[in-house]
Coordinates of C-alpha atoms and ligand atoms in Angstrom, one line a residue:
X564 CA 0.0 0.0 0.0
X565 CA 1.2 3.3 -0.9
X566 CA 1.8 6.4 1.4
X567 CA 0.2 9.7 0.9
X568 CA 0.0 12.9 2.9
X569 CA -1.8 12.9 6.2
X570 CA -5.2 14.1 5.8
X571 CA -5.3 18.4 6.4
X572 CA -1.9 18.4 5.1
X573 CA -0.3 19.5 1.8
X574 CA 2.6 19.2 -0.4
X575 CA 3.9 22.7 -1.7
X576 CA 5.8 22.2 -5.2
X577 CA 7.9 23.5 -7.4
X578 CA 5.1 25.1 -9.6
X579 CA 3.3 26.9 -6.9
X580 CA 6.5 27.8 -4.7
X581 CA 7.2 31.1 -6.0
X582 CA 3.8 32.3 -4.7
X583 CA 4.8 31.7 -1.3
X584 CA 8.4 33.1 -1.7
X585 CA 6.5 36.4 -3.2
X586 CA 3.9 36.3 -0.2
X587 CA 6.4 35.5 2.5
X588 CA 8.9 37.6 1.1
X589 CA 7.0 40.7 0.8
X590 CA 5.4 40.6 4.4
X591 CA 9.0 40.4 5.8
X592 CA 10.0 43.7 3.5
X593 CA 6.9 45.3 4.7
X594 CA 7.1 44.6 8.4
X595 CA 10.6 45.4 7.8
X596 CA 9.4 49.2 7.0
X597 CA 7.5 49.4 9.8
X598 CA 10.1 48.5 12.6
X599 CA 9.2 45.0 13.0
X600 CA 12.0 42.2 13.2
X601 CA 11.4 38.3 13.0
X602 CA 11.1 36.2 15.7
X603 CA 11.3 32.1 15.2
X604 CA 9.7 30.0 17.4
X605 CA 9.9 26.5 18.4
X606 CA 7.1 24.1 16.7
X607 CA 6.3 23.0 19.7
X608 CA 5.9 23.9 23.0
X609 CA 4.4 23.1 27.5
X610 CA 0.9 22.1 27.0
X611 CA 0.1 24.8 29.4
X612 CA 0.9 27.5 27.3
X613 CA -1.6 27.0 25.4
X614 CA -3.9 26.3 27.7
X615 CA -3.0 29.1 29.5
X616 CA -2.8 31.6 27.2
X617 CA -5.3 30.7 24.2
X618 CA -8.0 29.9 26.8
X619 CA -9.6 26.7 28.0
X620 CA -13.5 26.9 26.5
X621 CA -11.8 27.8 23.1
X622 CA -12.3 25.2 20.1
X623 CA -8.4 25.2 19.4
X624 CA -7.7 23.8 23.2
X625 CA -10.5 21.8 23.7
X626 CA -10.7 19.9 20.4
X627 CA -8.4 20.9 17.9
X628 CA -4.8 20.7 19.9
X629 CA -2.5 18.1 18.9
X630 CA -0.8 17.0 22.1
X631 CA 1.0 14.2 23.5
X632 CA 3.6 12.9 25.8
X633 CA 7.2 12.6 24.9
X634 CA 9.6 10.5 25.9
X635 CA 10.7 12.4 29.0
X636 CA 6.6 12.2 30.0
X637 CA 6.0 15.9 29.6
X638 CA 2.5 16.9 27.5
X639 CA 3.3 18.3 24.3
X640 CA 1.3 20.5 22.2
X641 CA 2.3 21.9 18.5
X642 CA 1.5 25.1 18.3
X643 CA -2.1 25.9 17.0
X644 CA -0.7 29.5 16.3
X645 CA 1.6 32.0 16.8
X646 CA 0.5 34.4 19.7
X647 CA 0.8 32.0 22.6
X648 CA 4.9 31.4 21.8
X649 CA 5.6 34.8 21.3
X650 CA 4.1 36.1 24.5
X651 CA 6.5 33.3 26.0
X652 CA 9.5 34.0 24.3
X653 CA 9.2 37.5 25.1
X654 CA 8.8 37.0 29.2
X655 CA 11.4 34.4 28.7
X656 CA 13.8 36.3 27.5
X657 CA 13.1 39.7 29.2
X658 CA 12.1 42.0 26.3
X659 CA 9.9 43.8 28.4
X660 CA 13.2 45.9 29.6
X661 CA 13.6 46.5 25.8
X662 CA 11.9 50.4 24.8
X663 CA 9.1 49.7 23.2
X664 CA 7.5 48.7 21.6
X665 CA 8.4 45.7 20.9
X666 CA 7.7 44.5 17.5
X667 CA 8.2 41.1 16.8
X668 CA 6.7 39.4 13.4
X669 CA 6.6 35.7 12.1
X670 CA 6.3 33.1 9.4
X671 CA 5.4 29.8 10.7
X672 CA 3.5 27.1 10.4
X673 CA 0.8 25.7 12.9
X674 CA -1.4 22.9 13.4
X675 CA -5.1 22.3 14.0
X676 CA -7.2 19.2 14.0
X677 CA -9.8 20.6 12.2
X678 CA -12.1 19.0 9.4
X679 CA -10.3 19.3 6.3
X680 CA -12.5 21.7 3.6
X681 CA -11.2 24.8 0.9
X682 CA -8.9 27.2 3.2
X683 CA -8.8 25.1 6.5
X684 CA -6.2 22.3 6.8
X685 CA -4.6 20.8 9.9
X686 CA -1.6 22.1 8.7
X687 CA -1.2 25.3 8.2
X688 CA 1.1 28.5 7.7
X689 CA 0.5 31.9 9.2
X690 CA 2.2 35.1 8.8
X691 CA 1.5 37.5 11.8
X692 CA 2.8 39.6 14.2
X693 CA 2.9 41.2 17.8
X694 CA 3.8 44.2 19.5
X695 CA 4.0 44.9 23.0
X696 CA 4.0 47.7 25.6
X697 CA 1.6 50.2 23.8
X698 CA -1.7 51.0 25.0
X699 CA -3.1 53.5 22.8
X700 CA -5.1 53.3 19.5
X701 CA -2.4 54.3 17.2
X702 CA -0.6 51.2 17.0
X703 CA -4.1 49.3 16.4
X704 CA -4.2 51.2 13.8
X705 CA -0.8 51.0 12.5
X706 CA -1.0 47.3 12.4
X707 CA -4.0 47.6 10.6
X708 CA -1.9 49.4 8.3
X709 CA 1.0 46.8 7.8
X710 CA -1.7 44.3 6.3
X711 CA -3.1 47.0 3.7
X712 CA 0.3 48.1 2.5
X713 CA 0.9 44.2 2.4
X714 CA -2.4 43.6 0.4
X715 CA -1.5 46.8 -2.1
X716 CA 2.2 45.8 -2.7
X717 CA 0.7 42.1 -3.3
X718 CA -1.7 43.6 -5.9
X719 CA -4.9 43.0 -4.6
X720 CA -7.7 44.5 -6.0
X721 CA -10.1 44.8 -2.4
X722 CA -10.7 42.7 0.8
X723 CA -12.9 43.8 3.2
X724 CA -11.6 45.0 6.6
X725 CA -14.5 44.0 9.8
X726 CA -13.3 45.7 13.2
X727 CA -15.0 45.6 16.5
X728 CA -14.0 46.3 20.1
X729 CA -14.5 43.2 22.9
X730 CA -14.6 45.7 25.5
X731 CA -12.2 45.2 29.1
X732 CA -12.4 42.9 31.6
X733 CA -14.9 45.4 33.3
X734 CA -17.3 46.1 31.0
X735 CA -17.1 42.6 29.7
X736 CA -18.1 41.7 33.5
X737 CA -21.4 43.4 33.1
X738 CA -22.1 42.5 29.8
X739 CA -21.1 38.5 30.3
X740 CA -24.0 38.9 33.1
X741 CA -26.7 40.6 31.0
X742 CA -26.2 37.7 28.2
X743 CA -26.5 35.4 30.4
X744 CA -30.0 36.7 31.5
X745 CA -30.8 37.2 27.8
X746 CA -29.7 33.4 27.4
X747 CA -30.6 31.4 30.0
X748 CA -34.7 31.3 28.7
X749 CA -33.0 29.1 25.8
X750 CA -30.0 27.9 27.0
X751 CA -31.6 23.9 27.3
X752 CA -32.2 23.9 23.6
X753 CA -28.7 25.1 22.3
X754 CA -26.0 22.7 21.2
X755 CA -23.9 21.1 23.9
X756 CA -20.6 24.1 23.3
X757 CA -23.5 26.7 24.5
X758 CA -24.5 25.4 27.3
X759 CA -20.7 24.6 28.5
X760 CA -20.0 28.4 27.3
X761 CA -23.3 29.7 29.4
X762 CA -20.9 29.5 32.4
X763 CA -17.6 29.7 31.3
X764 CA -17.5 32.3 28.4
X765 CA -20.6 33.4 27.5
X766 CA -19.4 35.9 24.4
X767 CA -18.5 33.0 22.8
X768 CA -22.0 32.0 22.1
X769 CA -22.4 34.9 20.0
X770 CA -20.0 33.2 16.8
X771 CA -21.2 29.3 18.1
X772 CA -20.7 27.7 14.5
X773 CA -24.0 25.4 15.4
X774 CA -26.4 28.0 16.9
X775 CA -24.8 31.3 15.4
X776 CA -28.0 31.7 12.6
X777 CA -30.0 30.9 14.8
X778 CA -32.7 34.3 16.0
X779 CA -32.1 33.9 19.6
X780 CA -28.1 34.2 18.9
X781 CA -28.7 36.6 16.1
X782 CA -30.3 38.8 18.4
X783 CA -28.7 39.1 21.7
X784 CA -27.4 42.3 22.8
X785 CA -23.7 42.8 21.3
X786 CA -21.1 43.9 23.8
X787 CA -20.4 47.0 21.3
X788 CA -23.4 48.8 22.7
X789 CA -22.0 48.3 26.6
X790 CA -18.5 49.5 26.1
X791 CA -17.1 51.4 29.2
X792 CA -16.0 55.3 28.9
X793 CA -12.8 54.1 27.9
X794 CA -13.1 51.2 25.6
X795 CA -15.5 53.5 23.8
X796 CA -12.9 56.4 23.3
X797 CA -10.5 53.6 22.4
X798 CA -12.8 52.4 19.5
X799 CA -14.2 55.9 18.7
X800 CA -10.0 56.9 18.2
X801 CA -8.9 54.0 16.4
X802 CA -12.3 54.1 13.7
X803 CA -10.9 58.6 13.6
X804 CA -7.2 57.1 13.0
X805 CA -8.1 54.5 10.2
X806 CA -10.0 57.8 8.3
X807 CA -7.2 59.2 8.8
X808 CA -5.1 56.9 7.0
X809 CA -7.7 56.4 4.2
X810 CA -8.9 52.7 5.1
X811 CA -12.1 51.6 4.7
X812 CA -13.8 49.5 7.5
X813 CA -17.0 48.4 8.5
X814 CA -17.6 47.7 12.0
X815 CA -19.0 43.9 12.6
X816 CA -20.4 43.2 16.1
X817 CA -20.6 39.9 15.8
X818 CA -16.5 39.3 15.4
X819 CA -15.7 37.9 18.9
X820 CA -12.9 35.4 17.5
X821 CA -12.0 31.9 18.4
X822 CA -9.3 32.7 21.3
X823 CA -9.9 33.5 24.9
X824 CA -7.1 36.7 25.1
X825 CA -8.6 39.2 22.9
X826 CA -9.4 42.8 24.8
X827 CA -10.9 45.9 23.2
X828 CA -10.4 46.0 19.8
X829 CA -10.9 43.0 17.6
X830 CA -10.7 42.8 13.3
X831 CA -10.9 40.6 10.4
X832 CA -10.0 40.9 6.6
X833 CA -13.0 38.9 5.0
X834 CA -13.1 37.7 1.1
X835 CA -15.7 35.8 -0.3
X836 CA -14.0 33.7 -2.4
X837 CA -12.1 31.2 -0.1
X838 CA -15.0 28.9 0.3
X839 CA -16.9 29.6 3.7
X840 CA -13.2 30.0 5.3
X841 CA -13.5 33.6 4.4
X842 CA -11.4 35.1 7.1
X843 CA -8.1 35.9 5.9
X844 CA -6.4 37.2 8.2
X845 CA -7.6 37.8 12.2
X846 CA -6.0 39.9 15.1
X847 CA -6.5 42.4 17.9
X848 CA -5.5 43.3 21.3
X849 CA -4.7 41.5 24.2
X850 CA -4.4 43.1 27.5
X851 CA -3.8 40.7 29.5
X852 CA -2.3 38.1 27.8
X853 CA 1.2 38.9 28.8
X854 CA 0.2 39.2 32.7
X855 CA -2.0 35.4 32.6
X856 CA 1.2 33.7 30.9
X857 CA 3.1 34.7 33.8
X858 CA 4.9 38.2 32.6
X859 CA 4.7 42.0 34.2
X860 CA 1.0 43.1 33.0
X861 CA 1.7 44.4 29.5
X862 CA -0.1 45.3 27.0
X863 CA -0.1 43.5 23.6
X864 CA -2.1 43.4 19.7
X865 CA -1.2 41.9 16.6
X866 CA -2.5 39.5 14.0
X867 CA -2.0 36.1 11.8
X868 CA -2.8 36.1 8.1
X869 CA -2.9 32.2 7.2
X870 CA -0.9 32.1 3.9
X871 CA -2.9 29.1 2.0
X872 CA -6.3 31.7 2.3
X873 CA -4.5 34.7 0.9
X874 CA -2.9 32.3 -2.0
X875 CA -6.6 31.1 -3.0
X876 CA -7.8 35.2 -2.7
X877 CA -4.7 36.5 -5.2
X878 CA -5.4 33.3 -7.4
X879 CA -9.4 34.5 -7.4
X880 CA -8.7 38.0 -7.9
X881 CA -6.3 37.2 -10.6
X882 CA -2.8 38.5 -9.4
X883 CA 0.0 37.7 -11.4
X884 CA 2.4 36.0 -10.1
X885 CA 6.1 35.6 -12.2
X886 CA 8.4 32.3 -11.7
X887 CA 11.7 33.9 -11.7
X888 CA 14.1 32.2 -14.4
X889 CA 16.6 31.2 -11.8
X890 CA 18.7 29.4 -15.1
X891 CA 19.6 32.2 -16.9
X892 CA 22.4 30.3 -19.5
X893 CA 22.3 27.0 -20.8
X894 CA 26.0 25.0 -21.4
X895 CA 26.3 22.1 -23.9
X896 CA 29.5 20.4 -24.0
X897 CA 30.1 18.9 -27.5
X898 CA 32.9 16.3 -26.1
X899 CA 34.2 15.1 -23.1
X900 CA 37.3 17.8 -23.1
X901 CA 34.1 20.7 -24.0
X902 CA 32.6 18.8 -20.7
X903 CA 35.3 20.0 -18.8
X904 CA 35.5 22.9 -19.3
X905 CA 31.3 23.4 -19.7
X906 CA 31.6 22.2 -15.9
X907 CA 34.3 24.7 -14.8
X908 CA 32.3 27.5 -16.2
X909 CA 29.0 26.4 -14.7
X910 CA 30.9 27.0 -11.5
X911 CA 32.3 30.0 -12.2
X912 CA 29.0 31.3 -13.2
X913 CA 27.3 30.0 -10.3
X914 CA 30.1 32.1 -7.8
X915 CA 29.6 34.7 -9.5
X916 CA 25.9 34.9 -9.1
X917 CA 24.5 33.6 -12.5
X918 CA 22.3 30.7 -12.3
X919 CA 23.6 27.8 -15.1
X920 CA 22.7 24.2 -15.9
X921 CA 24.9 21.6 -17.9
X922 CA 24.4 18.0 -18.9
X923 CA 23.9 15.4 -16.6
X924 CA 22.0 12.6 -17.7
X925 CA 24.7 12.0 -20.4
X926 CA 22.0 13.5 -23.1
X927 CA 23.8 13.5 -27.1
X928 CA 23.3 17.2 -28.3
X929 CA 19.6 17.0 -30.1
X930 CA 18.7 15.7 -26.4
X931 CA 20.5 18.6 -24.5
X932 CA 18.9 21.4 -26.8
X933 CA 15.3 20.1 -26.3
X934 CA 15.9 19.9 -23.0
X935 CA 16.9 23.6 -22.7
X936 CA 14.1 24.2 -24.7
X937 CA 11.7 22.7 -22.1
X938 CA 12.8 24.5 -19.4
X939 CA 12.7 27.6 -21.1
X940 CA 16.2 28.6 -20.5
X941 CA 16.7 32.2 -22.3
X942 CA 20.7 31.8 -23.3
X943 CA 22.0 28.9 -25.0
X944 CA 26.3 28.2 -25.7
X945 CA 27.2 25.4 -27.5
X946 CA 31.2 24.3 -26.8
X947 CA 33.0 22.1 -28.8
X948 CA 36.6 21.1 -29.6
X949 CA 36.5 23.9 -32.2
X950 CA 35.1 27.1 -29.8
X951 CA 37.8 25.6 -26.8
X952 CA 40.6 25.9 -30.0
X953 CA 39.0 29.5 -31.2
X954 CA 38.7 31.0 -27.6
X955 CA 35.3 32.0 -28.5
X956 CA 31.5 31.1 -28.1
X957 CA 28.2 31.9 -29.3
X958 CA 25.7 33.8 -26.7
X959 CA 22.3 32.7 -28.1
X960 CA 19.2 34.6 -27.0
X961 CA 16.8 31.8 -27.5
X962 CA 13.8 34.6 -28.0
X963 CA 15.0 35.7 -30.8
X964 CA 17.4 33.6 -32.0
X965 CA 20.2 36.5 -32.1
X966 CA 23.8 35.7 -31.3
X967 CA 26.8 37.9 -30.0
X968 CA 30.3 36.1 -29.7
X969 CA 32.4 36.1 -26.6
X970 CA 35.8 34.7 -25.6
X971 CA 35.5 32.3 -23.4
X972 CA 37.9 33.6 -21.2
X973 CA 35.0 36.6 -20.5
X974 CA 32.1 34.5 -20.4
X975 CA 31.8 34.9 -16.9
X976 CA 32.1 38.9 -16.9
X977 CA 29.9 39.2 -20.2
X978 CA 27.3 37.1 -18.7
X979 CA 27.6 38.8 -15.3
X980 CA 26.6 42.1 -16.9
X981 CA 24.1 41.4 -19.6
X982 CA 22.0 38.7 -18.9
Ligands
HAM1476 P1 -6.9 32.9 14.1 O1 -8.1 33.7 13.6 O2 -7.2 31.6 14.9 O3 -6.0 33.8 14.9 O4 -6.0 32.5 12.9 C1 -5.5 33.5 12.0 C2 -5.6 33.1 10.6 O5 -5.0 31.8 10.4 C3 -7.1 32.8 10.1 O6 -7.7 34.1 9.7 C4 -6.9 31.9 8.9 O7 -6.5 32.7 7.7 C5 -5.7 31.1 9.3 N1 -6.1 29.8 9.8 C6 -6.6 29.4 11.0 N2 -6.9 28.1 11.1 C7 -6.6 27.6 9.9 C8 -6.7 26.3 9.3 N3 -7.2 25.3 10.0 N4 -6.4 26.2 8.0 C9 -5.9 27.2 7.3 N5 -5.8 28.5 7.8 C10 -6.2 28.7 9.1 C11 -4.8 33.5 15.5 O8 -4.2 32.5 15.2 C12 -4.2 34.6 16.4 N6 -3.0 34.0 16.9 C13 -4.0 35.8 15.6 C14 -3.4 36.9 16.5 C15 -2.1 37.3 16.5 N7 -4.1 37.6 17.3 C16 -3.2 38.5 17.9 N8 -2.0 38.2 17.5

């Protein structure tokens, strides 16, 4: 019997691997520009952590974690997503004595044990980011920013942005108490998640994934219209800030997200074209993440884009993405002396920064030049006894056909500069 993947996982090939270089690529350059540096992570990490810090009634710890026991007998979880590692790795190593804020982005993969459909794997890749130590609205704003100057530089043509504030711990207090009032009428005939949220976490109720359409969910008061004094001024300044910077918004009170930490302002980029996996990208702020994980109370935001649901949004909208020709010169050694010195120049080439292929299946000539021709490699030279006597070889542009002769003695130069 033959082996394939495991299920939720996927092979990323050569044809489709220059997307990701482009995607990953161009989120490090723009977190770059904004003061962010990377941070990498371990793939796995204390079963606590998560627990502790992505919160106990969410989905991702209660049924989606993959955890186990190593060798030593200590429980094991790989990460489900970034946040939860970062907030670690920064008490750990003391950052919080850095000046802030501290900006810290990443590119990593995570792992869920979800059902497999369009956009949702068990394997997965997210490119996010966190910053610490600021309190105010700009930097929700800011990071708001990094993703549109990501999503313009990538080309994309629109994606919507949702944004909504979660309120504190205090207002959340009040408003966790009036939904359970407004639930507990119905609380027998919602799915077996509601009822185990009813006590532990009733906001959660409001995005249940079985009773969300559901009129009794639809309509329960949303914690957006019992904001305290200064989670309103928050959201009133960061909505002022995004009109500022010219980006559009609409403000979704139903986006509570999947994990426990989130505080005050929550957001979302939404597409419709990834299936019903439509979220993009999710974020927002945590207050007191930092402080529950075990660090000085600190205040933190960021978000993850996963990368496989922003690949299937540029292929919808039609971005163009370019394979680079990494062979830029083709070398086909006429006889085994030509071979030689086709091999020494291939390595020349390649130290000096042009990318090269030669022979080495043993092809006759006819063989070598379709094989060129395959791979759409866009300069050809053809060596035989009689170029290594003259000194000189023909530079063919395949596009055209047109030919300029070099000594081979400045091949390396002459290809250096001009192709
Ligand atoms: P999240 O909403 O759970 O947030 O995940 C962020 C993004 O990861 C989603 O919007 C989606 O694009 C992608 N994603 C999640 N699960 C899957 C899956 N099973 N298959 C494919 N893609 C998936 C977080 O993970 C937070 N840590 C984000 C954050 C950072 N908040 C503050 N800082």
């Amino acid at each position: 019997m033959s082996i394939t993947a495991p299920k939720g996982t996927k092979d990323i090939l050569p044809e489709e691997i220059f997307r990701w270089h482009k995607a990953q690529q161009t989120f490090a350059d723009v977190c770059h520009m904004f003061g962010y540096e990377e941070i990498r992570i371990p793939t796995f990490e204390d079963t606590n952590l998560f627990q502790r810090g992505v919160g106990d009634t969410t989905d991702v710890v209660q049924k989606e974690m993959y955890t186990f026991e190593d060798k030593g007998g200590r429980s094991i979880t790989l990460r489900p997503e970034g946040t939860a590692g970062v907030v670690r790795s920064y008490i750990e190593h003391g950052m919080g004595n850095l000046s802030g804020p501290v900006r810290l982005f990443y590119d990593i993969t995570a792992f869920r044990y979800e059902k497999q459909q369009k956009g949702r794997y068990r394997e997965f890749h997210q490119l996010g980011l966190e910053a610490f130590g600021a309190t105010g609205p700009e930097i929700d704003a800011e990071i708001i920013s990094v993703l549109d100057v990501f999503f313009k530089k990538m080309g994309l043509k629109s994606i919507k942005l949702c944004i909504n504030s979660i309120g504190c711990p205090t207002c959340r207090k009040a408003y966790n108490e009036m939904l359970k009032d407004y639930f507990r009428p119905h609380v027998d005939t919602m799915c077996e998640d509601c009822r185990n949220r009813f006590e532990k976490n009733p906001l959660r109720m409001i995005d249940c994934k079985i009773d969300g359409e559901k009129d009794v969910v639809k309509n329960a008061p949303r914690l957006i219209d019992h904001l305290c004094d200064d989670c309103k001024d928050h959201f009133e300044a960061l909505k002022s800030r995004l009109d500022n910077l010219g980006i559009a918004y609409s403000i979704d009170p139903n986006i509570v997200r999947g994990l426990d930490y989130y505080t005050r302002t929550v957001f979302e980029f939404v597409s419709e074209n990834v299936g019903t996996q439509g979220t993009i990208c999710g974020g927002g702020r945590y207050d007191g993440l930092v402080e529950s994980v075990g660090g000085p109370s600190t205040p933190g935001i960021g978000f993850a884009m996963g990368v496989e649901r922003f690949l299937l949004e540029a292929e919808a909208q039609g971005i163009p993405f370019e394979k680079p020709d990494y062979t830029k010169i083709y070398l086909a050694g006429m006889s085994d002396n030509a071979k030689d010195v086709v091999a020494k120049l291939c390595y020349d080439l390649r130290l000096n920064g042009v990318g090269c292929e030669q022979d080495l299946m043993g092809r006759a000539f006819r063989a070598q030049m379709k094989y060129a021709g395959k791979k759409n490699v866009p300069y050809l030279v053809v060596i035989g006894d009689d170029e290594i006597a003259s000194g000189v070889v023909n530079v063919k542009k395949m596009e055209d056909g047109s030919q300029t002769e070099v000594k081979i003695s400045e091949l390396v130069e002459y290809c250096k500069t001009n192709l």
